[in-house]
PDB file of C-alpha atoms and ligand atoms in Angstrom:
ATOM      1  CA  MET A  22      18.314 -15.118 -12.870  1.00 81.00           C
ATOM      2  CA  PRO A  23      18.636 -16.594  -9.359  1.00 89.00           C
ATOM      3  CA  THR A  24      15.864 -15.993  -6.869  1.00 94.00           C
ATOM      4  CA  ALA A  25      16.871 -13.146  -4.543  1.00 94.00           C
ATOM      5  CA  LEU A  26      13.869 -13.294  -2.273  1.00 94.00           C
ATOM      6  CA  SER A  27      11.399 -16.079  -1.813  1.00 95.00           C
ATOM      7  CA  ILE A  28       8.208 -15.714   0.205  1.00 96.00           C
ATOM      8  CA  LEU A  29       6.451 -18.986   0.886  1.00 96.00           C
ATOM      9  CA  GLU A  30       2.935 -19.308   2.309  1.00 97.00           C
ATOM     10  CA  LEU A  31       3.488 -16.409   4.653  1.00 97.00           C
ATOM     11  CA  SER A  32       0.707 -15.523   7.051  1.00 97.00           C
ATOM     12  CA  LYS A  33       0.396 -13.165   9.989  1.00 97.00           C
ATOM     13  CA  SER A  34      -2.219 -12.576  12.622  1.00 96.00           C
ATOM     14  CA  TYR A  35      -1.899  -9.905  15.274  1.00 95.00           C
ATOM     15  CA  GLU A  36      -3.146 -10.295  18.809  1.00 89.00           C
ATOM     16  CA  THR A  37      -5.575  -7.489  19.580  1.00 86.00           C
ATOM     17  CA  LYS A  38      -6.133  -5.758  22.939  1.00 85.00           C
ATOM     18  CA  THR A  39      -9.075  -8.037  23.593  1.00 85.00           C
ATOM     19  CA  LYS A  40      -6.747 -11.022  23.061  1.00 79.00           C
ATOM     20  CA  ASP A  41      -8.490 -11.992  19.819  1.00 85.00           C
ATOM     21  CA  ARG A  42      -6.444 -12.732  16.740  1.00 89.00           C
ATOM     22  CA  MET A  43      -6.661 -10.371  13.803  1.00 92.00           C
ATOM     23  CA  ASP A  44      -5.583 -11.837  10.485  1.00 95.00           C
ATOM     24  CA  ALA A  45      -3.485  -9.295   8.601  1.00 96.00           C
ATOM     25  CA  ILE A  46      -1.967 -11.618   5.985  1.00 97.00           C
ATOM     26  CA  GLY A  47      -3.882 -14.677   4.775  1.00 96.00           C
ATOM     27  CA  SER A  48      -1.220 -16.445   2.743  1.00 96.00           C
ATOM     28  CA  ILE A  49       1.339 -14.871   0.469  1.00 98.00           C
ATOM     29  CA  THR A  50       3.695 -16.680  -1.890  1.00 98.00           C
ATOM     30  CA  PHE A  51       5.868 -15.053  -4.539  1.00 98.00           C
ATOM     31  CA  ASP A  52       9.499 -14.759  -5.644  1.00 97.00           C
ATOM     32  CA  VAL A  53      11.654 -11.810  -6.584  1.00 97.00           C
ATOM     33  CA  ASN A  54      14.520 -12.593  -8.945  1.00 97.00           C
ATOM     34  CA  GLU A  55      17.908 -10.971  -8.626  1.00 96.00           C
ATOM     35  CA  GLY A  56      17.958  -7.546 -10.263  1.00 96.00           C
ATOM     36  CA  GLU A  57      14.185  -7.370 -10.641  1.00 96.00           C
ATOM     37  CA  PHE A  58      11.986  -4.472  -9.617  1.00 97.00           C
ATOM     38  CA  VAL A  59       8.825  -5.952  -8.140  1.00 98.00           C
ATOM     39  CA  SER A  60       5.908  -3.928  -6.818  1.00 98.00           C
ATOM     40  CA  VAL A  61       3.264  -5.168  -4.426  1.00 98.00           C
ATOM     41  CA  VAL A  62      -0.047  -3.344  -4.761  1.00 97.00           C
ATOM     42  CA  GLY A  63      -3.077  -3.723  -2.561  1.00 95.00           C
ATOM     43  CA  PRO A  64      -5.773  -1.682  -0.853  1.00 92.00           C
ATOM     44  CA  SER A  65      -5.063   0.308   2.303  1.00 91.00           C
ATOM     45  CA  GLY A  66      -4.873  -1.890   5.388  1.00 93.00           C
ATOM     46  CA  CYS A  67      -4.438  -5.163   3.475  1.00 94.00           C
ATOM     47  CA  GLY A  68      -1.142  -6.007   5.156  1.00 95.00           C
ATOM     48  CA  LYS A  69       1.551  -4.495   2.904  1.00 95.00           C
ATOM     49  CA  THR A  70       3.593  -2.850   5.662  1.00 94.00           C
ATOM     50  CA  THR A  71       3.211  -5.998   7.755  1.00 95.00           C
ATOM     51  CA  LEU A  72       4.630  -8.002   4.844  1.00 96.00           C
ATOM     52  CA  LEU A  73       7.598  -5.670   4.431  1.00 94.00           C
ATOM     53  CA  LYS A  74       8.358  -5.715   8.156  1.00 93.00           C
ATOM     54  CA  ILE A  75       8.358  -9.514   8.152  1.00 93.00           C
ATOM     55  CA  ILE A  76      10.692  -9.597   5.145  1.00 93.00           C
ATOM     56  CA  ALA A  77      13.004  -7.130   6.903  1.00 89.00           C
ATOM     57  CA  GLY A  78      13.032  -9.297  10.019  1.00 88.00           C
ATOM     58  CA  LEU A  79      11.369  -6.600  12.136  1.00 88.00           C
ATOM     59  CA  LEU A  80       8.337  -8.784  12.769  1.00 93.00           C
ATOM     60  CA  GLU A  81       7.801 -12.528  13.163  1.00 93.00           C
ATOM     61  CA  PRO A  82       5.430 -14.248  10.742  1.00 95.00           C
ATOM     62  CA  SER A  83       2.723 -16.520  12.169  1.00 96.00           C
ATOM     63  CA  LYS A  84       3.431 -19.116   9.497  1.00 96.00           C
ATOM     64  CA  GLY A  85       5.495 -19.471   6.369  1.00 96.00           C
ATOM     65  CA  ALA A  86       9.058 -18.858   5.364  1.00 93.00           C
ATOM     66  CA  ILE A  87      11.283 -16.209   3.817  1.00 93.00           C
ATOM     67  CA  SER A  88      14.563 -16.956   2.138  1.00 91.00           C
ATOM     68  CA  PHE A  89      17.271 -14.797   0.615  1.00 91.00           C
ATOM     69  CA  PHE A  90      19.212 -16.361  -2.245  1.00 89.00           C
ATOM     70  CA  GLY A  91      17.995 -19.767  -1.169  1.00 85.00           C
ATOM     71  CA  VAL A  92      19.101 -19.347   2.446  1.00 85.00           C
ATOM     72  CA  SER A  93      16.498 -18.961   5.143  1.00 83.00           C
ATOM     73  CA  GLN A  94      16.177 -15.490   6.626  1.00 74.00           C
ATOM     74  CA  ASN A  95      18.982 -14.698   9.046  1.00 67.00           C
ATOM     75  CA  ASN A  96      20.720 -11.510  10.024  1.00 59.00           C
ATOM     76  CA  ALA A  97      18.675  -9.596   7.458  1.00 57.00           C
ATOM     77  CA  MET A  98      20.306  -6.283   8.334  1.00 56.00           C
ATOM     78  CA  LYS A  99      23.236  -6.719   5.976  1.00 62.00           C
ATOM     79  CA  ASN A 100      21.119  -8.018   3.101  1.00 82.00           C
ATOM     80  CA  ILE A 101      18.413  -5.430   3.230  1.00 90.00           C
ATOM     81  CA  GLY A 102      18.012  -1.691   2.886  1.00 93.00           C
ATOM     82  CA  ILE A 103      14.700  -0.160   3.850  1.00 93.00           C
ATOM     83  CA  VAL A 104      12.966   3.056   2.867  1.00 94.00           C
ATOM     84  CA  PHE A 105       9.878   3.791   4.924  1.00 90.00           C
ATOM     85  CA  GLN A 106       6.920   5.959   4.007  1.00 86.00           C
ATOM     86  CA  SER A 107       8.323   8.867   6.013  1.00 87.00           C
ATOM     87  CA  PRO A 108      12.047   9.592   5.585  1.00 90.00           C
ATOM     88  CA  LEU A 109      12.844   9.239   9.327  1.00 92.00           C
ATOM     89  CA  LEU A 110      16.033  11.297   9.189  1.00 96.00           C
ATOM     90  CA  MET A 111      17.857  12.334  12.322  1.00 96.00           C
ATOM     91  CA  PRO A 112      17.288  16.104  12.596  1.00 97.00           C
ATOM     92  CA  TRP A 113      20.607  16.788  14.330  1.00 97.00           C
ATOM     93  CA  ARG A 114      22.623  15.158  11.548  1.00 97.00           C
ATOM     94  CA  ASN A 115      23.291  16.643   8.139  1.00 97.00           C
ATOM     95  CA  ALA A 116      22.522  14.741   4.922  1.00 98.00           C
ATOM     96  CA  LEU A 117      25.963  13.115   4.750  1.00 97.00           C
ATOM     97  CA  GLU A 118      25.834  11.998   8.389  1.00 97.00           C
ATOM     98  CA  ASN A 119      22.350  10.589   7.896  1.00 97.00           C
ATOM     99  CA  VAL A 120      23.512   8.609   4.869  1.00 97.00           C
ATOM    100  CA  LEU A 121      26.427   7.205   6.887  1.00 97.00           C
ATOM    101  CA  LEU A 122      24.176   5.950   9.689  1.00 95.00           C
ATOM    102  CA  PRO A 123      24.013   2.256   8.616  1.00 91.00           C
ATOM    103  CA  ILE A 124      27.828   2.150   8.625  1.00 93.00           C
ATOM    104  CA  GLU A 125      27.860   3.292  12.238  1.00 92.00           C
ATOM    105  CA  LEU A 126      25.166   0.814  13.195  1.00 89.00           C
ATOM    106  CA  LEU A 127      27.280  -1.942  11.666  1.00 87.00           C
ATOM    107  CA  HIS A 128      30.302  -0.636  13.663  1.00 91.00           C
ATOM    108  CA  LYS A 129      32.373  -0.067  10.563  1.00 92.00           C
ATOM    109  CA  ASP A 130      35.008   2.593  10.034  1.00 93.00           C
ATOM    110  CA  LYS A 131      33.144   5.633   8.697  1.00 91.00           C
ATOM    111  CA  THR A 132      36.156   7.206   7.017  1.00 93.00           C
ATOM    112  CA  LYS A 133      36.400   4.248   4.640  1.00 94.00           C
ATOM    113  CA  TYR A 134      32.840   4.860   3.453  1.00 95.00           C
ATOM    114  CA  LEU A 135      32.937   8.625   2.912  1.00 96.00           C
ATOM    115  CA  GLU A 136      33.536   8.324  -0.813  1.00 96.00           C
ATOM    116  CA  ARG A 137      30.648   5.894  -1.215  1.00 94.00           C
ATOM    117  CA  ALA A 138      28.367   8.212   0.772  1.00 96.00           C
ATOM    118  CA  HIS A 139      29.268  11.102  -1.531  1.00 96.00           C
ATOM    119  CA  ASP A 140      28.673   8.917  -4.608  1.00 92.00           C
ATOM    120  CA  LEU A 141      25.236   7.898  -3.337  1.00 93.00           C
ATOM    121  CA  ILE A 142      24.297  11.492  -2.570  1.00 95.00           C
ATOM    122  CA  LYS A 143      25.236  12.308  -6.151  1.00 91.00           C
ATOM    123  CA  LEU A 144      23.265   9.302  -7.430  1.00 88.00           C
ATOM    124  CA  VAL A 145      20.059  10.532  -5.783  1.00 89.00           C
ATOM    125  CA  GLY A 146      20.622  14.040  -7.169  1.00 90.00           C
ATOM    126  CA  LEU A 147      21.661  15.832  -3.985  1.00 94.00           C
ATOM    127  CA  ALA A 148      25.245  16.828  -4.793  1.00 95.00           C
ATOM    128  CA  GLY A 149      25.976  20.078  -2.953  1.00 97.00           C
ATOM    129  CA  PHE A 150      23.542  19.328  -0.123  1.00 97.00           C
ATOM    130  CA  GLU A 151      25.846  17.070   1.918  1.00 97.00           C
ATOM    131  CA  GLU A 152      26.045  19.580   4.764  1.00 97.00           C
ATOM    132  CA  ALA A 153      22.337  20.467   4.794  1.00 98.00           C
ATOM    133  CA  PHE A 154      20.212  19.433   7.768  1.00 98.00           C
ATOM    134  CA  PRO A 155      16.844  17.715   7.227  1.00 97.00           C
ATOM    135  CA  GLN A 156      14.866  20.846   8.146  1.00 97.00           C
ATOM    136  CA  GLU A 157      16.701  22.690   5.358  1.00 97.00           C
ATOM    137  CA  LEU A 158      15.595  20.107   2.769  1.00 96.00           C
ATOM    138  CA  SER A 159      12.257  19.751   0.989  1.00 93.00           C
ATOM    139  CA  GLY A 160      10.153  16.600   1.498  1.00 89.00           C
ATOM    140  CA  GLY A 161      11.372  15.144  -1.801  1.00 89.00           C
ATOM    141  CA  MET A 162      14.987  15.852  -0.902  1.00 93.00           C
ATOM    142  CA  GLN A 163      14.566  14.166   2.486  1.00 95.00           C
ATOM    143  CA  HIS A 164      13.252  11.079   0.711  1.00 92.00           C
ATOM    144  CA  ARG A 165      16.307  11.146  -1.532  1.00 93.00           C
ATOM    145  CA  VAL A 166      18.529  11.139   1.564  1.00 95.00           C
ATOM    146  CA  ALA A 167      16.543   8.178   2.928  1.00 95.00           C
ATOM    147  CA  ILE A 168      17.070   6.277  -0.346  1.00 93.00           C
ATOM    148  CA  ALA A 169      20.820   6.984  -0.310  1.00 94.00           C
ATOM    149  CA  ARG A 170      20.970   5.874   3.328  1.00 96.00           C
ATOM    150  CA  ALA A 171      19.163   2.613   2.530  1.00 94.00           C
ATOM    151  CA  LEU A 172      21.792   1.852  -0.137  1.00 93.00           C
ATOM    152  CA  MET A 173      24.784   2.789   2.025  1.00 94.00           C
ATOM    153  CA  HIS A 174      25.674  -0.678   3.304  1.00 91.00           C
ATOM    154  CA  ASP A 175      25.287  -2.071  -0.231  1.00 90.00           C
ATOM    155  CA  PRO A 176      22.316  -4.319   0.571  1.00 91.00           C
ATOM    156  CA  ASP A 177      21.370  -7.118  -1.798  1.00 89.00           C
ATOM    157  CA  ILE A 178      17.739  -6.084  -1.666  1.00 94.00           C
ATOM    158  CA  LEU A 179      16.101  -2.698  -1.306  1.00 95.00           C
ATOM    159  CA  LEU A 180      12.670  -2.699   0.358  1.00 96.00           C
ATOM    160  CA  MET A 181      10.477   0.370   0.000  1.00 95.00           C
ATOM    161  CA  ASP A 182       7.185   1.058   1.750  1.00 95.00           C
ATOM    162  CA  GLU A 183       5.305   3.740  -0.177  1.00 92.00           C
ATOM    163  CA  PRO A 184       8.384   5.949  -0.159  1.00 88.00           C
ATOM    164  CA  LEU A 185       6.765   8.555  -2.408  1.00 88.00           C
ATOM    165  CA  ALA A 186       3.222   8.575  -1.050  1.00 84.00           C
ATOM    166  CA  ALA A 187       3.642  11.782   0.949  1.00 81.00           C
ATOM    167  CA  LEU A 188       4.942  13.775  -2.004  1.00 82.00           C
ATOM    168  CA  ASP A 189       3.002  16.082  -4.308  1.00 85.00           C
ATOM    169  CA  GLU A 190       2.282  14.645  -7.747  1.00 88.00           C
ATOM    170  CA  ILE A 191       4.892  16.651  -9.637  1.00 88.00           C
ATOM    171  CA  THR A 192       7.692  15.719  -7.229  1.00 85.00           C
ATOM    172  CA  ARG A 193       6.472  12.153  -7.099  1.00 87.00           C
ATOM    173  CA  GLU A 194       6.587  11.697 -10.867  1.00 90.00           C
ATOM    174  CA  GLN A 195      10.107  13.089 -10.968  1.00 88.00           C
ATOM    175  CA  MET A 196      11.173  10.835  -8.087  1.00 86.00           C
ATOM    176  CA  GLU A 197       9.752   7.804  -9.898  1.00 91.00           C
ATOM    177  CA  ILE A 198      11.985   8.533 -12.875  1.00 91.00           C
ATOM    178  CA  ASP A 199      14.943   9.133 -10.559  1.00 88.00           C
ATOM    179  CA  LEU A 200      14.288   5.878  -8.727  1.00 89.00           C
ATOM    180  CA  LEU A 201      14.229   4.051 -12.048  1.00 92.00           C
ATOM    181  CA  ARG A 202      17.641   5.548 -12.771  1.00 90.00           C
ATOM    182  CA  VAL A 203      18.936   4.448  -9.348  1.00 88.00           C
ATOM    183  CA  TRP A 204      17.701   0.954 -10.146  1.00 92.00           C
ATOM    184  CA  GLU A 205      19.391   0.958 -13.571  1.00 91.00           C
ATOM    185  CA  ASP A 206      22.649   2.301 -12.131  1.00 89.00           C
ATOM    186  CA  THR A 207      22.859   0.039  -9.080  1.00 89.00           C
ATOM    187  CA  LYS A 208      21.193  -3.065 -10.571  1.00 91.00           C
ATOM    188  CA  LYS A 209      19.689  -3.702  -7.141  1.00 93.00           C
ATOM    189  CA  THR A 210      16.827  -6.054  -6.476  1.00 96.00           C
ATOM    190  CA  ILE A 211      13.949  -3.829  -5.417  1.00 96.00           C
ATOM    191  CA  LEU A 212      10.656  -4.646  -3.727  1.00 97.00           C
ATOM    192  CA  LEU A 213       8.279  -1.703  -3.589  1.00 97.00           C
ATOM    193  CA  VAL A 214       4.997  -1.640  -1.719  1.00 96.00           C
ATOM    194  CA  THR A 215       2.495   0.900  -3.006  1.00 93.00           C
ATOM    195  CA  HIS A 216      -1.167   1.581  -3.563  1.00 89.00           C
ATOM    196  CA  ASN A 217      -0.357   3.647  -6.628  1.00 92.00           C
ATOM    197  CA  ILE A 218      -1.136   1.556  -9.710  1.00 95.00           C
ATOM    198  CA  ALA A 219       0.515   3.903 -12.221  1.00 94.00           C
ATOM    199  CA  GLU A 220       3.722   3.928 -10.193  1.00 94.00           C
ATOM    200  CA  ALA A 221       3.794   0.157  -9.820  1.00 96.00           C
ATOM    201  CA  VAL A 222       3.384  -0.438 -13.565  1.00 97.00           C
ATOM    202  CA  LEU A 223       5.856   2.276 -14.575  1.00 95.00           C
ATOM    203  CA  MET A 224       8.680   0.939 -12.463  1.00 94.00           C
ATOM    204  CA  SER A 225       8.257  -2.817 -12.257  1.00 96.00           C
ATOM    205  CA  ASN A 226       9.154  -6.010 -14.042  1.00 95.00           C
ATOM    206  CA  LYS A 227       6.364  -7.620 -12.092  1.00 98.00           C
ATOM    207  CA  VAL A 228       3.363  -6.401 -10.124  1.00 98.00           C
ATOM    208  CA  VAL A 229       2.028  -8.611  -7.335  1.00 98.00           C
ATOM    209  CA  ILE A 230      -1.622  -7.779  -6.724  1.00 98.00           C
ATOM    210  CA  LEU A 231      -2.961  -8.400  -3.229  1.00 97.00           C
ATOM    211  CA  SER A 232      -6.533  -8.803  -2.052  1.00 96.00           C
ATOM    212  CA  SER A 233      -7.998  -6.779   0.796  1.00 95.00           C
ATOM    213  CA  ARG A 234      -7.171  -7.962   4.326  1.00 95.00           C
ATOM    214  CA  PRO A 235      -6.223 -10.661   5.099  1.00 95.00           C
ATOM    215  CA  ALA A 236      -4.060 -10.393   2.009  1.00 96.00           C
ATOM    216  CA  ILE A 237      -3.617 -13.194  -0.475  1.00 97.00           C
ATOM    217  CA  VAL A 238      -1.937 -12.900  -3.870  1.00 98.00           C
ATOM    218  CA  LYS A 239      -4.636 -12.332  -6.461  1.00 97.00           C
ATOM    219  CA  LYS A 240      -2.350 -12.148  -9.435  1.00 97.00           C
ATOM    220  CA  GLU A 241       1.252 -11.765 -10.529  1.00 98.00           C
ATOM    221  CA  LEU A 242       1.428  -9.608 -13.625  1.00 98.00           C
ATOM    222  CA  TYR A 243       4.631  -9.389 -15.655  1.00 97.00           C
ATOM    223  CA  ILE A 244       5.171  -5.987 -17.253  1.00 97.00           C
ATOM    224  CA  ASN A 245       6.835  -5.950 -20.659  1.00 95.00           C
ATOM    225  CA  LEU A 246       7.261  -2.383 -21.819  1.00 92.00           C
ATOM    226  CA  HIS A 247       9.349  -1.822 -24.908  1.00 82.00           C
ATOM    227  CA  GLY A 248      12.161   0.686 -24.731  1.00 79.00           C
ATOM    228  CA  LYS A 249      13.440   2.761 -21.861  1.00 83.00           C
ATOM    229  CA  ARG A 250      10.929   3.689 -19.198  1.00 89.00           C
ATOM    230  CA  GLY A 251      10.531   7.388 -18.597  1.00 88.00           C
ATOM    231  CA  LEU A 252       8.086  10.274 -18.499  1.00 86.00           C
ATOM    232  CA  GLU A 253       6.703   9.382 -21.958  1.00 89.00           C
ATOM    233  CA  THR A 254       5.857   5.838 -20.866  1.00 92.00           C
ATOM    234  CA  ARG A 255       2.656   7.099 -19.261  1.00 91.00           C
ATOM    235  CA  GLY A 256       1.209   7.821 -22.710  1.00 92.00           C
ATOM    236  CA  ASP A 257       2.160   4.399 -24.064  1.00 93.00           C
ATOM    237  CA  GLN A 258      -0.849   2.220 -24.985  1.00 95.00           C
ATOM    238  CA  THR A 259       0.720  -0.958 -23.569  1.00 96.00           C
ATOM    239  CA  TYR A 260       1.417   0.843 -20.305  1.00 96.00           C
ATOM    240  CA  VAL A 261      -2.156   2.113 -20.077  1.00 97.00           C
ATOM    241  CA  ALA A 262      -3.481  -1.394 -20.765  1.00 97.00           C
ATOM    242  CA  TYR A 263      -1.332  -2.833 -17.948  1.00 97.00           C
ATOM    243  CA  CYS A 264      -2.662  -0.201 -15.534  1.00 97.00           C
ATOM    244  CA  GLN A 265      -6.200  -1.174 -16.513  1.00 97.00           C
ATOM    245  CA  GLU A 266      -5.399  -4.826 -15.946  1.00 97.00           C
ATOM    246  CA  VAL A 267      -4.088  -4.113 -12.436  1.00 97.00           C
ATOM    247  CA  ARG A 268      -7.153  -1.974 -11.684  1.00 97.00           C
ATOM    248  CA  HIS A 269      -9.401  -4.753 -12.909  1.00 96.00           C
ATOM    249  CA  SER A 270      -7.672  -7.422 -10.799  1.00 96.00           C
ATOM    250  CA  LEU A 271      -7.858  -5.257  -7.691  1.00 94.00           C
ATOM    251  CA  ALA A 272     -11.581  -4.726  -8.208  1.00 92.00           C
ATOM    252  CA  LEU A 273     -12.430  -8.387  -8.800  1.00 81.00           C
TER     253      LEU A 273
HETATM  254  N1  ATP B  86       0.986  -3.920  15.592  1.00 68.11           N
HETATM  255  C1  ATP B  86      -0.245  -4.196  15.204  1.00 68.11           C
HETATM  256  N2  ATP B  86      -1.156  -4.754  16.064  1.00 68.11           N
HETATM  257  C2  ATP B  86      -2.394  -5.051  15.665  1.00 68.11           C
HETATM  258  N3  ATP B  86      -2.862  -4.857  14.425  1.00 68.11           N
HETATM  259  C3  ATP B  86      -2.022  -4.304  13.525  1.00 68.11           C
HETATM  260  C4  ATP B  86      -0.682  -3.943  13.862  1.00 68.11           C
HETATM  261  N4  ATP B  86      -0.088  -3.429  12.760  1.00 68.11           N
HETATM  262  C5  ATP B  86      -1.009  -3.450  11.786  1.00 68.11           C
HETATM  263  N5  ATP B  86      -2.172  -3.980  12.229  1.00 68.11           N
HETATM  264  C6  ATP B  86      -3.409  -4.222  11.446  1.00 68.11           C
HETATM  265  O1  ATP B  86      -3.057  -5.094  10.374  1.00 68.11           O
HETATM  266  C7  ATP B  86      -3.720  -4.704   9.174  1.00 68.11           C
HETATM  267  C8  ATP B  86      -2.682  -4.503   8.096  1.00 68.11           C
HETATM  268  O2  ATP B  86      -1.892  -3.371   8.431  1.00 68.11           O
HETATM  269  P1  ATP B  86      -0.722  -2.859   7.492  1.00 68.11           P
HETATM  270  O3  ATP B  86      -0.121  -1.663   8.117  1.00 68.11           O
HETATM  271  O4  ATP B  86       0.174  -3.992   7.177  1.00 68.11           O
HETATM  272  O5  ATP B  86      -1.540  -2.450   6.174  1.00 68.11           O
HETATM  273  P2  ATP B  86      -1.075  -1.703   4.849  1.00 68.11           P
HETATM  274  O6  ATP B  86      -1.506  -2.540   3.696  1.00 68.11           O
HETATM  275  O7  ATP B  86       0.355  -1.338   4.941  1.00 68.11           O
HETATM  276  O8  ATP B  86      -1.981  -0.383   4.866  1.00 68.11           O
HETATM  277  P3  ATP B  86      -1.663   1.078   4.221  1.00 68.11           P
HETATM  278  O9  ATP B  86      -1.786   0.929   2.730  1.00 68.11           O
HETATM  279  O10 ATP B  86      -2.748   1.931   4.767  1.00 68.11           O
HETATM  280  O11 ATP B  86      -0.295   1.495   4.669  1.00 68.11           O
HETATM  281  C9  ATP B  86      -4.527  -3.456   9.509  1.00 68.11           C
HETATM  282  O12 ATP B  86      -5.862  -3.840   9.698  1.00 68.11           O
HETATM  283  C10 ATP B  86      -3.926  -2.947  10.806  1.00 68.11           C
HETATM  284  O13 ATP B  86      -4.903  -2.373  11.614  1.00 68.11           O
HETATM  285 MG1   MG B  87       1.367   0.481   4.988  1.00 68.11          MG
END
């Protein structure tokens, strides 16, 4: 599998109000292969959102390099879809119009993408809600719209920053299964940032474990679960052992 995303010795320090530097990311190096689902786990405030913003080109790194398919980061917009922690839908647009937003931002002809928008809405389980406005949708449904929107311009890589963290546990577990299905159906390369260990292990080929701030990579753990991942996976002994291993690494 070719390398879809390569992060090399990335570091970031912010300038604070008092003009001091605040190190958010120490040094992070890891690769994500094409078609892989990789999760990055780390304690709150360790620099996960900072990392995702740098990968998306929304923030400059202090040092280090990012490359996509061997080419250094440029015009990331067309390569990347992003799902943030809050769905960030436009309240005056219905679900379909929200999903079509990236097409408008890229100045493409919307009518040519209507069918794809409908397909994506179906893929995330929202068929029949195309005309609904965000305030008429539950939190979980709004996140589904945000996921469909992030896939609209057919990005090579989907970046997700704790997209399910605000959801109740029942909805979250269902969304995890649905996201796995989206991954299987689209074969996208996915990088998910989360502080939920169970979620990271359930969904990923690889879990990258970060230290507390300034983040460094403590461990890369490959997850080999036999069979199809689903609701039953949580009871699987191998799965439970992986979760323990991640917990252990985080605590070290
Ligand atoms: N724009 C900014 N200016 C200064 N400091 C910042 C800025 N953004 C984030 N930070 C600091 O950088 C550190 C890392 O923040 P970041 O949001 O990347 O953490 P995180 O791992 O995503 O946390 P969480 O799990 O709570 O979302 C924090 O200490 C935060 O206060
Ligand atoms: Mg964050």
